[in-house]
Amino acid sequence: MNQSRSYQLYSSPTKTRKVQNDGEAKQNMWSGLLDSVGSGKRLPEKTVFLLGGSAETQKEFLETLSPDPTKKHQERHRKKPPVANEFALGYTYQDVLDADQEDILARLSFYTLPEALQTYVPLLTPLLTAQSIPNTLFVILLDWSEPWNWVRQMKDWIQFLAEALKSLDDDAKDNMEEIMREWQQGGRGGGVTTGNETSTIIPLGPGEWDEPLGIPLSVVCFNSNVMDNLETDHGWREEEFDFVLQFLRTILLKHGASLIYASSSNPNHLPTLIHSTLGIHSLLKRQILKHNVIDRDKILIPPNWDSWGKIRITREGFNVEAVSIGWSKDIRLSQLSLEQPNYEGSTEISSDEQRRQNTDDGESLLSVYENTIPNPKKENALEQSTFARDKLEVEAMGMQEFLAGQLQVMEQLKAQEEHGTEHMDDKDVSSSAVRMKTGGGTGPADDRSRVNDHIGPVQFNVGGIQVDAEDMLKRLKEREETPDREISASGTPDGKSQNEALANFFAGLIKRNGSNSPRPHAS
């Protein structure tokens, strides 16, 4: 009895331990299954840093990336996530849907920064970790309403990113180097077709990947619908649009970045470019990302596609080498040797390069761009200051002041007119008195000749014949003046001769009457 009891006491802990081990194994099995299912349903998380642009432009950009919600999606997500981008570092998120708008492929976290200030660097560096860097994309947002500021904004953002990435730890830097190697070989969205993992490795050409940042970069020139305003309001031509395009392509080629022109009304494959750069591909529909350098408002330059030769084709005369070297000097990311030969085998150096080689304080690439694409606002301000200095432009006065001034002017004109009328009346009276004393006159001949020179001869129709009025008046006056001239030529008659003439006249009348009277009859 005691032995059995002791056996039971000895065997009981063993059975209990076996039961516990079996329960722990089952629990571990279920927890492993649950973890695997949970990890399978976990959404891939991607990060996009949206740099630049106003708060309204950033919201329009995010609206362009957001999918068109269907009824089912609206039921599942009734409220859109808010966009908090009013102050410093902003945040929002979006879900990337599949082609059927049913399944969620990934979740995008957007961090926004308005300006490239050094004070914002501590806000950015904690978000760039060794785990998040492989799923991160930088997007620089430019606005077509101010293309003259693009190169300056690009320079500020590149320097800002270089300063932020420099302060990362060694693990993060190792990941960035690995990512850049993959991108240089055409990996992860670097090809022209998205959704295709295989791509041909092409050797790098001149000016490609000279200044890699360590994280993929994409430049979006937004609001391309206002490009026509530049042509109508500021006189832009195709030369200016091509120059801006070639300038941006040369700069972005050094960083391995992509370029796209888009607007809220014309997205131009913007969602496809952003998603493919982050490695997000639809499981139902393979989308093709094709380059476009012909349509002015639909430019699309995928990563790892551009080259110096393609940039030169856009318009002849663009110095790609000078822009590439000048950009490296401006951003001061590396020290390039200015004595290296031309990539085309020519030793000819342009005037811009020679000027940069002669002095380090010469004209920068930024000033070259801003001189070619000037800011019309600054030009208008300069012209206004010049006009004000030369007194060619005055400030507009009030309505009442203007009318009072006009009233004074009208009164002065009225007084001058009255004074002139009185003077002309006095002149007419004096001239008539002179004519009465001298026995006639023809008036002011100078005024008449001046009037005749302006109005020409006066003619009228008499019985179907055009008669010159001046000629007719001249002839009549000559006939009137002829007896006076004859009298003056024969001498002035005295009183005696006049009496004799009168006597002879009356005597002739008497004789004429006597001869005509009837004779008396003889008695």
C-alpha positions in Angstrom: 0.0 0.0 0.0 2.7 2.4 0.9 4.7 1.2 -2.1 1.8 2.0 -4.5 1.3 5.3 -2.8 4.9 6.1 -3.1 4.9 5.0 -6.8 1.9 7.3 -7.4 3.7 10.1 -5.7 6.7 9.5 -7.9 4.9 9.1 -11.2 2.5 12.0 -10.8 5.0 14.8 -11.5 6.2 13.0 -14.6 2.8 12.8 -16.1 2.1 16.4 -15.2 5.3 17.5 -16.9 4.4 15.7 -20.1 1.0 17.3 -20.2 2.5 20.7 -19.7 5.0 20.1 -22.5 2.3 19.0 -24.9 0.3 22.2 -24.1 3.3 24.4 -24.6 4.0 22.8 -27.9 0.5 23.2 -29.1 0.5 26.9 -28.0 3.7 27.5 -29.8 2.4 25.9 -32.9 -0.8 28.1 -32.9 1.2 31.2 -32.1 3.5 30.5 -35.0 0.6 30.0 -37.4 -1.0 33.2 -36.2 2.2 35.1 -36.6 2.7 33.7 -40.1 -0.9 34.6 -41.1 -0.5 38.1 -39.5 2.8 38.7 -41.4 1.2 37.6 -44.6 -1.7 40.1 -44.2 0.6 42.9 -43.0 0.7 45.7 -45.6 4.0 46.8 -47.1 4.9 50.2 -45.8 6.6 52.8 -48.1 7.7 56.3 -47.2 7.7 59.3 -49.5 9.3 62.6 -48.5 7.6 65.5 -50.4 9.9 68.4 -50.5 9.0 71.9 -51.6 5.8 73.5 -52.9 3.2 75.4 -51.1 0.6 73.8 -48.9 -2.0 74.0 -51.6 0.3 72.5 -54.2 1.2 69.6 -52.0 -2.4 68.8 -51.4 -3.1 68.9 -55.1 -0.2 66.5 -55.7 -1.5 64.1 -53.1 -5.0 64.3 -54.6 -3.5 63.4 -58.0 -1.9 60.3 -56.5 -5.0 59.2 -54.6 -7.1 56.6 -56.5 -10.7 57.2 -57.6 -12.7 55.7 -54.8 -15.4 53.2 -55.7 -18.5 52.5 -53.6 -16.9 49.5 -51.9 -13.8 51.5 -51.1 -15.9 54.3 -49.8 -17.8 52.0 -47.5 -14.5 50.6 -46.2 -12.8 54.0 -45.8 -15.5 56.6 -45.4 -13.1 59.3 -44.3 -9.9 60.4 -46.1 -6.9 60.8 -43.9 -6.3 64.5 -43.1 -3.3 66.3 -44.6 -1.3 68.1 -41.9 1.2 70.2 -43.9 0.8 73.7 -42.5 3.8 73.8 -40.2 7.3 72.3 -40.7 7.1 68.5 -41.0 3.7 67.4 -42.2 2.2 63.9 -42.5 -0.5 62.0 -44.2 -0.9 58.5 -45.7 -2.6 56.7 -48.6 -3.5 53.2 -49.5 -2.4 51.9 -52.9 -5.2 49.9 -54.4 -4.9 47.2 -57.1 -6.3 47.6 -60.6 -9.7 46.3 -59.5 -9.9 48.8 -56.6 -10.4 45.9 -54.2 -7.1 44.8 -52.7 -4.7 47.1 -50.9 -1.1 46.7 -52.3 0.7 49.0 -49.9 0.4 51.9 -47.6 2.3 55.1 -48.4 3.4 57.5 -45.6 4.0 61.0 -46.8 6.2 63.4 -44.9 6.1 67.0 -46.2 8.6 69.8 -45.8 7.9 73.3 -47.2 11.5 74.7 -47.3 15.1 73.5 -47.3 16.1 75.0 -44.0 18.9 73.6 -42.0 16.7 73.7 -38.9 14.6 71.0 -40.4 17.4 68.5 -40.7 16.9 67.1 -37.2 13.3 66.4 -38.1 14.3 64.3 -41.1 17.1 62.2 -39.8 15.2 60.1 -37.2 12.9 58.9 -40.0 15.8 57.6 -42.1 16.8 54.3 -40.5 18.5 51.2 -41.9 15.1 49.5 -42.1 13.1 52.4 -43.7 15.8 53.4 -46.3 15.1 50.6 -48.8 11.4 51.7 -48.9 12.0 55.4 -49.1 11.7 57.9 -52.0 12.5 61.6 -52.2 10.2 63.8 -54.3 11.1 67.4 -55.1 8.0 69.4 -56.1 8.5 72.3 -58.5 5.8 74.7 -59.7 5.4 75.9 -63.3 4.2 79.2 -62.0 7.8 80.1 -61.1 10.3 78.2 -63.3 12.9 80.9 -63.0 13.5 79.6 -59.4 13.8 75.9 -60.1 17.6 75.6 -60.2 18.0 77.6 -57.0 15.4 75.4 -55.3 17.0 72.3 -56.6 20.4 73.4 -55.3 19.0 74.1 -51.9 17.2 70.7 -51.6 20.2 68.7 -52.8 22.4 70.4 -50.2 19.8 69.8 -47.6 19.5 66.1 -48.4 23.3 65.7 -48.5 23.5 67.3 -45.0 20.8 65.0 -43.7 22.1 61.8 -45.1 25.6 62.6 -44.0 24.6 62.3 -40.3 23.1 58.8 -40.6 24.7 55.7 -38.9 26.9 53.2 -40.7 24.2 50.6 -41.2 22.0 53.1 -42.9 24.9 54.2 -45.2 25.6 50.6 -46.1 22.0 50.2 -47.1 22.1 53.3 -49.2 25.3 52.1 -51.1 23.6 48.8 -51.8 20.5 50.5 -53.1 22.5 52.8 -55.4 24.3 49.8 -56.8 21.0 48.1 -57.6 19.7 51.3 -59.2 22.7 51.9 -61.3 22.3 48.4 -62.7 18.7 49.1 -63.6 17.0 47.4 -60.6 13.8 48.1 -58.8 11.8 50.2 -61.2 14.9 51.4 -63.1 13.7 49.8 -66.3 11.3 51.3 -68.7 8.7 48.6 -68.2 7.3 48.2 -64.7 6.5 44.9 -63.2 9.3 43.2 -65.0 12.1 42.2 -62.6 14.6 41.4 -65.4 16.5 44.2 -67.0 19.6 44.6 -69.1 22.6 46.0 -67.4 24.0 48.9 -69.4 27.3 50.5 -68.6 27.1 54.1 -67.2 27.8 56.9 -69.6 29.4 60.3 -69.0 27.6 62.5 -66.5 25.5 59.6 -65.1 25.4 58.9 -61.4 28.3 61.3 -60.7 26.5 62.6 -57.5 24.4 59.7 -56.1 22.4 60.7 -53.0 21.9 57.2 -51.6 18.1 57.2 -51.9 16.0 57.3 -55.1 15.0 60.8 -56.2 12.2 62.0 -58.5 11.5 65.6 -59.6 7.9 66.6 -60.3 7.2 69.8 -62.3 3.6 70.4 -61.2 0.9 72.6 -62.7 2.0 72.1 -66.2 -1.3 73.5 -67.4 0.0 77.0 -66.8 2.8 76.6 -69.4 0.7 78.4 -72.0 0.5 81.5 -69.7 4.3 81.8 -69.9 4.0 81.9 -73.6 1.3 84.5 -73.7 2.2 86.7 -70.7 6.0 86.5 -70.7 6.8 85.9 -74.3 8.3 82.4 -73.9 9.2 80.5 -77.0 10.2 76.9 -77.7 13.8 77.8 -77.1 13.1 78.7 -73.4 11.1 75.5 -72.8 13.8 73.4 -74.4 16.5 75.1 -72.4 14.7 74.5 -69.1 14.1 70.8 -70.0 17.8 70.2 -71.0 19.0 72.0 -67.9 16.9 69.8 -65.6 17.8 66.6 -67.4 21.5 67.3 -67.2 21.3 68.0 -63.5 19.1 65.0 -62.6 21.3 62.7 -64.7 24.1 63.2 -62.2 21.8 62.0 -59.4 20.1 59.2 -61.3 16.7 60.9 -60.7 13.5 60.8 -62.8 11.6 63.8 -64.2 7.9 64.3 -65.0 5.6 67.2 -66.0 2.2 66.8 -64.5 -0.9 68.6 -63.2 -4.1 67.8 -61.3 -6.0 67.7 -64.6 -3.3 65.7 -66.4 -1.5 63.3 -64.1 0.7 61.9 -66.9 1.5 58.5 -65.4 2.5 60.2 -62.1 1.1 57.5 -59.9 2.7 54.8 -62.0 6.1 56.5 -61.7 5.9 56.9 -57.9 4.6 53.4 -57.3 7.1 51.7 -59.6 10.0 53.6 -58.0 8.9 52.2 -54.6 8.6 48.7 -56.0 4.8 48.6 -55.9 3.3 46.7 -58.9 -0.2 45.6 -59.7 -0.9 41.9 -59.5 -3.7 42.1 -62.1 -2.5 44.6 -64.7 1.0 45.3 -65.8 1.5 49.0 -66.4 4.0 50.3 -68.9 6.1 53.4 -68.1 7.2 54.9 -71.4 9.4 57.9 -71.8 8.1 61.1 -73.5 10.3 64.0 -74.6 8.1 65.3 -77.5 4.9 66.6 -75.8 5.8 69.8 -74.1 3.4 69.4 -71.2 3.7 65.6 -70.8 7.5 65.1 -70.3 8.4 61.9 -68.7 12.1 60.8 -68.1 12.2 57.4 -66.2 15.2 56.6 -64.1 18.3 55.1 -65.9 17.0 56.1 -69.3 18.5 59.5 -70.1 22.0 60.3 -71.4 24.0 63.2 -72.8 23.3 62.2 -76.4 19.6 62.2 -75.8 19.8 65.6 -74.1 21.6 67.1 -77.1 19.0 65.9 -79.6 16.3 68.1 -78.0 18.0 71.3 -79.3 21.4 72.0 -80.7 23.8 74.4 -79.0 23.3 73.3 -75.4 26.6 72.7 -73.6 25.9 69.6 -71.6 29.5 69.3 -70.3 29.6 72.8 -68.9 26.3 72.4 -67.1 27.3 69.1 -65.6 30.6 70.4 -64.3 29.1 73.6 -63.1 26.4 71.8 -61.2 29.0 69.7 -59.3 30.8 72.9 -58.4 27.7 74.7 -57.3 26.5 72.0 -54.9 30.1 71.2 -53.7 29.5 67.5 -53.4 32.7 66.5 -55.1 35.9 68.1 -56.5 36.0 67.5 -60.2 39.2 67.9 -62.2 38.6 70.7 -64.7 41.5 69.5 -66.9 39.9 66.3 -68.0 39.3 66.0 -71.8 35.9 66.2 -73.4 33.9 62.9 -73.5 33.5 63.1 -77.2 37.3 63.1 -77.7 37.6 66.8 -78.4 39.9 69.0 -76.5 37.9 72.1 -77.3 36.7 74.0 -74.2 33.8 76.3 -74.2 34.0 79.9 -73.1 31.9 79.2 -70.1 34.2 76.4 -69.0 37.3 78.4 -69.7 35.9 81.3 -67.6 35.3 78.8 -64.7 38.8 77.4 -65.0 40.4 80.9 -64.9 38.8 81.9 -61.7 37.0 80.2 -58.9 34.8 83.2 -58.3 33.5 83.4 -61.8 29.9 83.2 -63.0 28.1 80.3 -61.4 25.7 77.9 -63.1 22.9 79.3 -61.1 23.5 82.8 -62.4 23.7 81.4 -66.0 20.3 79.9 -65.6 18.7 82.9 -64.0 20.2 85.2 -66.7 18.7 83.0 -69.4 15.4 82.5 -67.6 14.9 85.9 -65.8 12.3 86.5 -63.2 9.7 88.9 -64.7 8.7 90.1 -61.3 12.2 91.4 -60.6 12.3 93.0 -64.1 9.0 94.8 -63.5 10.2 96.1 -60.2 13.4 97.3 -61.8 11.5 99.0 -64.6 9.2 100.7 -62.1 12.1 102.0 -60.1 13.7 103.3 -63.3 10.5 105.0 -64.4 10.1 106.6 -61.0 13.7 107.9 -61.1 13.3 109.3 -64.6 9.8 110.7 -63.7 8.2 108.8 -66.6 5.5 107.5 -64.3 3.5 109.3 -61.7 1.0 108.2 -59.0 -2.6 108.5 -59.9 -4.5 111.3 -58.1 -8.0 111.1 -56.7 -11.0 111.7 -58.9 -12.0 115.0 -57.2 -8.4 116.4 -57.4 -8.2 115.5 -61.1 -11.5 117.2 -61.9 -10.5 120.3 -59.9 -7.3 120.5 -61.9 -9.1 120.1 -65.2 -11.5 122.9 -64.2 -8.6 125.3 -63.7 -7.1 124.3 -67.0 -10.5 124.9 -68.8 -10.9 128.3 -67.2 -7.4 129.3 -68.3 -8.1 128.2 -71.8 -11.4 130.1 -71.8 -9.7 133.3 -70.7 -7.0 133.0 -73.3 -9.7 132.4 -76.0 -11.6 135.6 -74.9 -8.4 137.7 -74.9 -7.5 136.4 -78.3 -11.0 137.3 -79.7 -10.8 140.9 -78.4 -7.3 141.2 -79.9 -8.5 140.0 -83.3 -11.5 142.4 -83.3 -9.2 145.4 -82.6 -6.9 144.2 -85.4 -9.8 144.0 -87.8 -11.0 147.6 -86.9 -7.6 149.0 -87.4 -7.0 147.3 -90.7 -10.4 148.6 -92.0 -9.5 152.1 -91.0 -6.2 151.8 -92.9 -8.0 150.6 -96.0 -10.4 153.6 -95.8 -7.5 156.0 -95.6 -5.5 154.4 -98.4 -8.4 153.7 -100.7 -8.5 150.0 -100.5 -6.3 147.0 -99.9 -6.4 143.3 -100.2 -6.0 142.4 -96.5 -3.3 140.2 -94.9 -1.9 138.3 -97.8 0.3 136.1 -95.7 -2.6 134.7 -93.8 -4.5 134.1 -97.0 -1.6 132.3 -98.7 -1.1 130.2 -95.6 -4.8 129.1 -95.7 -4.6 128.5 -99.4 -1.7 126.2 -98.9 -3.7 124.1 -96.5 -7.1 124.0 -98.2 -6.1 124.3 -101.9 -8.0 126.0 -104.7 -11.8 126.4 -104.4 -13.8 125.2 -107.4 -17.5 125.1 -108.4 -19.5 123.8 -111.3 -21.0 126.3 -113.8 -23.0 124.7 -116.6 -21.0 121.6 -116.4 -17.6 123.4 -116.4 -15.3 123.5 -113.4 -14.4 127.1 -112.6 -11.7 128.2 -110.3 -13.1 130.7 -107.8 -9.8 132.3 -107.1 -9.0 132.8 -110.8 -12.4 134.3 -111.4 -12.1 136.8 -108.5 -8.7 137.8 -109.7 -9.9 138.6 -113.1 -12.8 140.7 -111.8 -10.5 142.6 -109.6 -8.2 143.3 -112.5 -11.1 144.6 -114.6 -12.1 146.9 -111.8 -8.6 148.2 -111.3 -8.0 148.9 -115.0 -9.8 152.4 -115.3 -8.0 153.6 -112.2 -4.7 152.7 -113.7 -5.5 154.5 -116.9 -6.5 157.6 -115.1 -3.4 157.6 -112.9 -1.3 157.2 -116.1 -2.8 160.2 -117.9 -2.6 162.4 -114.9 -5.0 163.7 -112.4 -7.7 166.0 -114.1 -8.1 169.5 -112.8 -11.5 171.4 -112.4 -11.3 173.4 -115.7 -11.0 170.4 -117.9 -13.9 168.8 -116.1 -16.1 171.8 -116.8 -15.2 171.8 -120.5 -16.0 168.2 -120.7 -19.3 168.7 -119.1 -20.1 171.7 -121.4 -19.2 169.7 -124.5 -21.4 166.9 -123.3 -24.5 169.0 -122.7 -23.9 170.8 -126.0 -23.9 167.6 -127.9 -27.1 166.7 -126.3 -28.7 170.0 -127.3 -27.7 169.6 -130.9 -28.9 166.1 -131.0 -32.3 167.2 -129.7 -32.5 170.2 -132.2 -31.9 168.1 -135.2 -34.4 165.5 -134.2 -37.3 168.1 -133.6 -40.0 168.5 -136.5 -39.7 171.5 -138.9 -42.5 174.2 -139.1 -44.7 174.4 -142.4 -44.5 177.5 -144.7 -47.4 179.9 -144.5 
